[in-house]
Coordinates of C-alpha atoms and ligand atoms in Angstrom, one line a residue:
M1117 CA -18.8 14.0 20.3
R1118 CA -15.6 14.0 18.4
L1119 CA -17.4 14.0 15.1
A1120 CA -19.5 17.0 15.9
V1121 CA -16.4 19.0 16.7
C1122 CA -14.8 17.8 13.5
C1123 CA -17.7 19.0 11.4
V1124 CA -18.1 22.3 13.0
L1125 CA -14.4 22.9 12.6
A1126 CA -14.5 21.7 9.0
S1127 CA -16.6 24.6 7.9
V1128 CA -14.1 27.0 9.5
C1129 CA -11.2 25.0 8.2
A1130 CA -12.7 24.9 4.7
L1131 CA -12.8 28.7 4.7
L1132 CA -9.3 29.0 6.0
F1133 CA -7.4 26.3 4.1
N1134 CA -10.0 25.4 1.5
S1135 CA -8.9 21.8 1.5
R1136 CA -8.9 20.4 5.0
V1137 CA -12.3 18.7 5.3
C1138 CA -14.0 16.3 7.5
H1139 CA -14.5 13.2 5.5
S1140 CA -17.0 10.6 5.1
I1141 CA -15.1 7.3 5.2
R1142 CA -14.6 7.5 9.0
W1143 CA -16.8 4.4 9.3
L1144 CA -13.7 2.4 8.1
A1145 CA -12.7 2.6 11.8
L1146 CA -15.1 -0.2 12.3
A1147 CA -12.4 -2.5 11.0
R1148 CA -10.7 -2.0 14.3
T1149 CA -13.5 -1.1 16.8
G1150 CA -16.3 -3.2 15.3
S1151 CA -15.0 -6.5 16.4
S1152 CA -14.7 -5.6 20.0
I1153 CA -18.3 -4.5 20.4
P1154 CA -21.1 -7.1 20.3
F1155 CA -23.9 -6.1 18.0
N1156 CA -26.7 -7.4 20.1
Q1157 CA -27.9 -4.3 21.8
T1158 CA -28.9 -1.0 20.1
Q1159 CA -27.2 1.1 22.7
N1160 CA -23.9 -0.2 21.6
C1161 CA -24.3 1.8 18.4
K1162 CA -23.4 5.0 20.0
H1163 CA -20.0 3.6 21.2
L1164 CA -18.8 3.1 17.6
E1165 CA -16.1 5.5 16.6
G1166 CA -16.4 7.3 13.2
L1167 CA -20.2 7.0 12.7
V1168 CA -22.4 10.1 12.0
S1169 CA -25.8 10.2 13.7
A1170 CA -27.6 8.9 10.6
Q1171 CA -25.3 5.9 10.6
Q1172 CA -25.9 5.3 14.3
Q1173 CA -29.6 5.4 13.5
L1174 CA -29.1 2.8 10.8
C1175 CA -27.1 0.7 13.2
R1176 CA -29.9 0.8 15.7
S1177 CA -32.6 -0.1 13.2
N1178 CA -30.4 -2.7 11.4
L1179 CA -28.3 -4.3 14.0
D1180 CA -28.0 -7.4 11.9
L1181 CA -26.2 -5.5 9.3
M1182 CA -23.3 -4.3 11.5
Q1183 CA -21.4 -7.5 11.3
S1184 CA -21.3 -7.2 7.5
I1185 CA -20.4 -3.5 7.6
T1186 CA -17.6 -4.3 10.0
Q1187 CA -16.4 -7.0 7.7
A1188 CA -16.6 -4.6 4.7
A1189 CA -14.4 -2.1 6.5
R1190 CA -11.8 -4.8 7.0
E1191 CA -12.0 -5.8 3.4
V1192 CA -11.5 -2.3 2.2
K1193 CA -8.3 -1.9 4.2
K1194 CA -6.9 -5.3 3.1
T1195 CA -7.9 -4.9 -0.5
C1196 CA -6.7 -1.3 -0.8
R1197 CA -3.3 -2.2 0.6
K1198 CA -3.0 -5.3 -1.7
T1199 CA -4.1 -3.4 -4.8
F1200 CA -1.5 -0.7 -4.2
S1201 CA 1.4 -2.7 -2.8
D1202 CA 3.3 -2.2 -6.0
M1203 CA 2.8 1.6 -6.1
R1204 CA 4.6 4.5 -4.4
W1205 CA 1.4 5.4 -2.6
N1206 CA 0.5 2.1 -1.0
C1207 CA -2.6 2.9 0.9
S1208 CA -0.9 2.6 4.3
S1209 CA -2.7 5.7 5.7
I1210 CA -6.0 3.9 5.5
E1211 CA -4.9 2.1 8.7
M1212 CA -5.3 5.4 10.6
A1213 CA -9.1 5.5 10.3
P1214 CA -11.0 7.4 11.6
N1215 CA -8.4 10.2 11.5
F1216 CA -6.9 10.2 8.1
P1217 CA -3.7 12.0 7.0
P1218 CA -3.8 14.5 4.2
D1219 CA -3.3 12.1 1.3
L1220 CA -6.9 10.8 2.0
E1221 CA -8.3 14.1 3.2
R1222 CA -7.6 16.6 0.5
G1223 CA -9.9 15.5 -2.3
T1224 CA -7.0 13.7 -4.1
R1225 CA -7.0 10.9 -6.7
E1226 CA -6.1 8.5 -3.8
S1227 CA -9.2 9.4 -1.8
A1228 CA -11.3 9.0 -5.0
F1229 CA -10.1 5.4 -5.1
V1230 CA -10.8 4.7 -1.5
Y1231 CA -14.3 6.2 -1.6
A1232 CA -15.1 4.1 -4.7
L1233 CA -13.7 1.0 -3.1
S1234 CA -15.5 1.6 0.2
A1235 CA -18.9 2.1 -1.5
A1236 CA -18.4 -1.1 -3.6
A1237 CA -17.2 -3.1 -0.6
I1238 CA -20.1 -2.3 1.7
S1239 CA -22.7 -3.2 -1.0
H1240 CA -20.6 -6.3 -1.9
T1241 CA -20.5 -7.6 1.6
I1242 CA -24.2 -7.1 2.2
A1243 CA -25.2 -8.7 -1.1
R1244 CA -23.1 -11.7 -0.3
A1245 CA -24.4 -11.9 3.3
C1246 CA -28.0 -12.1 1.9
T1247 CA -26.9 -15.1 -0.2
S1248 CA -25.2 -16.9 2.6
G1249 CA -28.2 -16.5 4.9
D1250 CA -26.4 -14.3 7.4
L1251 CA -29.1 -11.6 7.3
P1252 CA -32.7 -12.2 8.3
S1253 CA -33.9 -9.1 6.3
C1254 CA -32.9 -10.5 2.9
S1255 CA -32.3 -13.6 0.9
C1256 CA -31.3 -14.5 -2.6
G1257 CA -31.6 -12.0 -5.4
P1258 CA -34.5 -12.2 -7.9
M1259 CA -34.3 -14.9 -10.5
A1260 CA -34.4 -13.9 -14.2
S1261 CA -37.3 -15.4 -16.1
E1262 CA -35.5 -16.1 -19.3
A1263 CA -33.2 -19.2 -19.3
P1264 CA -29.5 -18.4 -19.5
G1265 CA -29.1 -20.6 -22.6
P1266 CA -29.9 -24.0 -24.1
G1267 CA -29.1 -26.8 -21.6
F1268 CA -28.8 -24.2 -18.8
R1269 CA -31.3 -23.4 -16.2
W1270 CA -31.4 -21.0 -13.3
G1271 CA -30.8 -22.5 -9.9
G1272 CA -29.0 -21.7 -6.7
C1273 CA -28.9 -18.3 -5.1
N1274 CA -28.2 -15.0 -6.8
D1275 CA -26.2 -12.5 -5.0
N1276 CA -28.7 -9.9 -3.8
L1277 CA -27.1 -6.9 -5.5
N1278 CA -30.2 -4.6 -5.2
Y1279 CA -30.4 -5.0 -1.5
G1280 CA -26.7 -4.6 -1.1
I1281 CA -26.7 -1.4 -3.1
L1282 CA -29.8 0.0 -1.3
L1283 CA -28.6 -0.6 2.3
G1284 CA -24.9 -0.1 1.5
S1285 CA -25.3 3.3 -0.1
K1286 CA -27.7 4.4 2.7
F1287 CA -25.0 3.7 5.2
S1288 CA -21.9 4.8 3.4
D1289 CA -23.4 7.9 1.7
A1290 CA -25.0 9.1 5.0
P1291 CA -22.2 11.5 6.0
M1292 CA -22.2 13.1 2.5
K1293 CA -25.9 13.7 2.7
M1294 CA -25.8 15.7 5.9
K1295 CA -27.1 19.2 5.7
R1296 CA -24.5 20.8 7.8
S1297 CA -21.7 19.5 5.7
R1298 CA -18.4 20.8 4.6
S1299 CA -17.4 22.0 1.2
Q1300 CA -19.9 21.4 -1.5
A1301 CA -17.2 20.5 -4.0
N1302 CA -15.8 17.7 -1.8
K1303 CA -19.2 16.4 -1.1
L1304 CA -20.0 16.1 -4.8
M1305 CA -16.7 14.5 -5.5
N1306 CA -17.1 11.9 -2.8
L1307 CA -20.7 11.1 -3.8
H1308 CA -19.7 10.8 -7.4
N1309 CA -16.8 8.5 -6.7
S1310 CA -18.9 6.3 -4.4
E1311 CA -21.4 5.9 -7.3
V1312 CA -18.5 4.9 -9.6
G1313 CA -17.6 2.2 -7.1
R1314 CA -21.1 0.9 -7.1
Q1315 CA -21.1 0.9 -10.9
A1316 CA -18.0 -1.2 -10.9
L1317 CA -19.6 -3.6 -8.5
K1318 CA -22.7 -3.9 -10.7
A1319 CA -20.4 -4.5 -13.7
S1320 CA -18.8 -7.4 -11.9
L1321 CA -22.1 -9.4 -11.7
E1322 CA -21.6 -12.4 -13.8
I1323 CA -23.3 -15.7 -14.6
K1324 CA -21.8 -18.6 -12.8
C1325 CA -22.7 -22.2 -13.6
K1326 CA -22.3 -25.6 -12.2
C1327 CA -22.5 -29.0 -14.0
H1328 CA -24.9 -31.8 -13.1
G1329 CA -25.8 -35.0 -14.7
V1330 CA -24.9 -38.7 -14.5
S1331 CA -21.3 -39.0 -13.4
G1332 CA -20.5 -35.4 -14.1
S1333 CA -21.7 -35.6 -17.7
C1334 CA -22.8 -32.0 -17.5
S1335 CA -26.1 -32.6 -19.3
V1336 CA -27.7 -30.1 -17.0
K1337 CA -26.1 -26.8 -16.0
T1338 CA -27.6 -24.7 -13.3
C1339 CA -26.6 -21.0 -13.2
W1340 CA -26.9 -18.1 -10.9
K1341 CA -25.7 -14.5 -10.9
G1342 CA -22.8 -13.9 -8.6
L1343 CA -20.4 -11.1 -7.9
Q1344 CA -16.7 -11.2 -8.6
G1345 CA -14.4 -11.0 -5.6
L1346 CA -13.6 -7.5 -4.3
G1347 CA -10.0 -7.9 -5.5
G1348 CA -11.1 -7.9 -9.1
I1349 CA -13.4 -4.9 -8.6
A1350 CA -10.5 -3.1 -6.9
Q1351 CA -8.3 -3.8 -10.0
D1352 CA -11.0 -2.3 -12.2
L1353 CA -11.1 0.8 -9.9
K1354 CA -7.3 1.0 -10.0
L1355 CA -7.4 1.5 -13.7
K1356 CA -10.0 4.2 -13.2
Y1357 CA -7.7 5.7 -10.6
L1358 CA -4.8 5.8 -13.1
S1359 CA -7.0 7.6 -15.7
A1360 CA -9.0 9.8 -13.2
T1361 CA -10.1 13.2 -14.3
R1362 CA -9.2 16.4 -12.4
V1363 CA -12.3 18.5 -12.0
V1364 CA -13.2 22.0 -10.7
H1365 CA -16.5 23.2 -9.2
R1366 CA -18.0 25.8 -11.5
P1367 CA -21.2 26.8 -13.1
L1368 CA -22.4 24.5 -15.9
G1369 CA -25.9 25.3 -17.1
T1370 CA -27.9 26.6 -14.2
R1371 CA -26.0 25.0 -11.3
K1372 CA -22.5 24.7 -10.0
Q1373 CA -21.2 21.3 -10.9
L1374 CA -18.0 19.4 -11.1
V1375 CA -16.6 19.7 -14.6
P1376 CA -13.2 18.6 -16.1
K1377 CA -10.5 21.2 -15.3
D1378 CA -9.0 21.0 -18.8
I1379 CA -11.0 23.2 -21.1
D1380 CA -13.3 20.4 -22.0
V1381 CA -16.9 21.4 -21.9
R1382 CA -18.7 18.3 -20.9
P1383 CA -20.2 16.9 -17.7
I1384 CA -18.2 14.3 -15.9
R1385 CA -18.8 10.7 -17.0
E1386 CA -20.5 8.3 -14.7
N1387 CA -17.8 5.8 -15.0
E1388 CA -14.7 8.0 -14.3
L1389 CA -13.2 8.8 -11.0
V1390 CA -12.7 12.5 -10.3
Y1391 CA -10.5 14.5 -8.0
L1392 CA -10.1 18.1 -7.0
Q1393 CA -6.5 18.3 -5.8
S1394 CA -3.4 17.0 -7.5
S1395 CA -1.2 14.6 -5.5
P1396 CA 2.5 14.8 -4.9
D1397 CA 4.7 12.2 -6.7
F1398 CA 5.1 10.4 -3.3
C1399 CA 8.8 10.1 -3.9
T1400 CA 10.0 12.1 -0.9
K1401 CA 8.6 12.5 2.6
N1402 CA 6.3 15.4 3.0
E1403 CA 3.9 14.9 5.8
K1404 CA 1.9 18.0 5.1
M1405 CA 1.0 16.5 1.7
G1406 CA 0.5 13.0 3.1
S1407 CA 3.6 11.6 1.3
Y1408 CA 5.8 9.1 3.2
G1409 CA 8.4 8.8 0.5
T1410 CA 9.7 5.6 -0.9
Q1411 CA 12.9 5.3 1.1
E1412 CA 13.3 1.7 2.4
R1413 CA 10.5 0.5 0.2
Q1414 CA 11.1 -2.8 -1.5
C1415 CA 11.4 -2.7 -5.3
N1416 CA 11.7 -5.3 -8.0
K1417 CA 14.8 -5.2 -10.2
T1418 CA 13.3 -7.3 -13.0
S1419 CA 9.9 -5.7 -13.2
N1420 CA 9.2 -2.9 -15.6
G1421 CA 6.0 -1.9 -13.9
S1422 CA 5.4 0.6 -11.1
D1423 CA 7.2 -1.6 -8.6
S1424 CA 10.4 -1.6 -10.7
C1425 CA 13.4 -0.1 -8.8
D1426 CA 13.6 2.7 -11.3
L1427 CA 10.1 3.9 -10.8
M1428 CA 9.7 3.0 -7.1
C1429 CA 12.9 4.6 -6.1
C1430 CA 12.4 7.7 -8.3
G1431 CA 15.9 7.3 -9.8
R1432 CA 17.7 7.5 -6.4
G1433 CA 19.1 4.0 -6.7
Y1434 CA 18.6 1.1 -4.4
N1435 CA 20.5 -1.2 -2.0
P1436 CA 20.6 -5.0 -2.3
Y1437 CA 20.2 -7.2 0.7
T1438 CA 19.8 -11.0 1.0
E1439 CA 17.1 -12.9 2.7
K1440 CA 16.9 -16.5 3.5
V1441 CA 13.6 -18.1 2.4
V1442 CA 12.5 -21.4 3.8
E1443 CA 10.3 -23.4 1.5
R1444 CA 8.7 -26.8 1.3
C1445 CA 10.4 -29.0 -1.3
H1446 CA 11.0 -32.6 -2.5
C1447 CA 7.4 -33.4 -1.6
K1448 CA 6.4 -37.0 -1.8
Y1449 CA 3.0 -38.5 -2.0
H1450 CA 2.5 -41.6 0.2
W1451 CA -0.3 -44.1 -0.5
C1452 CA -2.7 -43.5 1.1
C1453 CA -3.1 -40.5 1.9
Y1454 CA -0.5 -38.1 3.0
V1455 CA 2.3 -36.0 1.7
T1456 CA 5.7 -35.4 3.3
C1457 CA 8.0 -32.6 2.4
K1458 CA 11.5 -31.4 3.2
K1459 CA 12.4 -27.9 4.1
C1460 CA 14.8 -26.2 1.7
E1461 CA 16.5 -22.9 2.3
R1462 CA 17.2 -20.5 -0.5
I1463 CA 19.0 -17.2 -0.5
V1464 CA 17.3 -14.5 -2.5
E1465 CA 18.5 -11.1 -3.3
R1466 CA 16.1 -8.2 -2.6
Y1467 CA 16.3 -4.5 -3.1
V1468 CA 15.2 -1.5 -1.1
C1469 CA 15.1 2.1 -2.3
K1470 CA 17.9 4.5 -1.2
Ligands
NAG459 C1 -24.5 -9.3 24.2 O1 -23.3 -10.1 24.0 C2 -22.3 -10.0 25.0 C3 -21.1 -10.7 24.6 O2 -21.3 -11.7 23.7 C4 -23.0 -10.6 26.3 O3 -22.1 -10.5 27.4 C5 -24.3 -9.9 26.6 O4 -24.9 -10.5 27.7 C6 -25.2 -9.8 25.4 N1 -26.3 -9.0 25.7 C7 -27.6 -9.3 25.4 C8 -28.7 -8.3 25.8 O5 -27.9 -10.3 24.8
NAG460 C1 3.9 1.2 2.5 O1 4.5 2.5 2.6 C2 4.9 2.9 3.9 C3 5.4 4.3 3.8 O2 6.4 4.4 2.8 C4 5.9 1.9 4.4 O3 6.3 2.3 5.7 C5 5.3 0.5 4.4 O4 6.3 -0.4 4.8 C6 4.8 0.2 3.0 N1 4.1 -1.1 3.1 C7 4.4 -2.1 2.3 C8 3.6 -3.4 2.5 O5 5.2 -2.0 1.4
NAG461 C1 9.5 -9.1 -9.9 O1 8.9 -8.9 -11.2 C2 8.9 -10.0 -12.1 C3 8.4 -9.5 -13.4 O2 7.2 -8.8 -13.3 C4 8.1 -11.1 -11.4 O3 8.1 -12.2 -12.3 C5 8.7 -11.4 -10.1 O4 7.9 -12.4 -9.4 C6 8.8 -10.2 -9.2 N1 9.6 -10.5 -8.0 C7 9.1 -10.2 -6.8 C8 10.0 -10.6 -5.6 O5 8.0 -9.7 -6.6
NAG462 C1 8.0 -4.7 -20.1 O1 8.4 -3.9 -21.3 C2 8.3 -4.6 -22.5 C3 8.8 -3.6 -23.6 O2 8.7 -2.3 -23.3 C4 6.8 -5.0 -22.7 O3 6.7 -5.6 -24.0 C5 6.4 -5.9 -21.6 O4 5.0 -6.3 -21.8 C6 6.6 -5.3 -20.3 N1 6.4 -6.2 -19.2 C7 5.6 -5.9 -18.2 C8 5.5 -7.0 -17.2 O5 5.0 -4.9 -18.0

């Protein structure tokens, strides 16, 4: 019900404000609601907040998938926050799914990252679930025919990337493929960035090997194709976020397309994140722009990266405070087989932005 209202209003809103749009990552709300609803009855699909009707339909026809999709939503939240914990914008607004504040709603660089990560995560989780036998509809990915190298052979279970991409994109792209959908420019942006996320996922597929042979001699190595963890993929996407391209929606050739805003007559590249609206510097609080400011954020006095007190606090300065840390220390190994440790207290100085 809520979604229908949202999308009807969005077309009005898009006309009025040209930027407030109903967005397509509302399914991230499953991180919260998905665990309280058992996925054993198709009628439960309609009680899930944040799903458009095509996604509810997919839920009904692929109930088995919903556990994985719920897990993907949780991973997106956790990974986004971790990847941006050293930045002024720290992804905290993702917790508000399905109703996002403006930093994730306006076609910003930040939303570009979250769309890409969400698309990568859903396909990642499904591909892995195939491998671990959690899904009856799929199993290991196809095995290559050529041997990986002399002394190596294929064995074990490949992550089923093709199935993950197929089902993952069907689900996560569904809101962007709806006919009665908001601004064309935002839709193109979101679809493009989702595809960039899936490209990063594909690029993370690597050959992993295990040694066999008499007493670990490693005379035989069996190998399979496995995906990197989502954290590594998110780091890759963060670099793309930092070098994202601002685009505008204008005619190029026969159709209106997204093209770089700088006078740079080229189509957008398939491996670059794109955004339509510039972001504030996130230094000061401005709720209308989705900026919470960095007051009271912790900063690192010895770092010279984005979490340094200089950058994090935007030159306003910082206040020190001390914190008592309790750690395990003086650990002793006893034969056989346990370890005892003492508890040590240490005072550390920390800093928060003024
Ligand atoms: C679905 O799962 C819930 C909770 O696990 C249980 O109470 C309910 O009976 C199940 N329904 C069916 C149709 O299996
Ligand atoms: C992230 O930023 C918000 C808003 O500035 C702040 O309230 C929150 O404590 C920050 N989270 C972390 C883990 O630093
Ligand atoms: C601060 O940054 C330095 C240098 O990057 C790093 O070694 C240290 O662990 C950081 N301290 C904290 C508390 O994060
Ligand atoms: C800090 O800055 C120095 C010099 O500008 C550079 O060589 C070093 O790699 C930087 N360290 C980090 C952690 O970014």
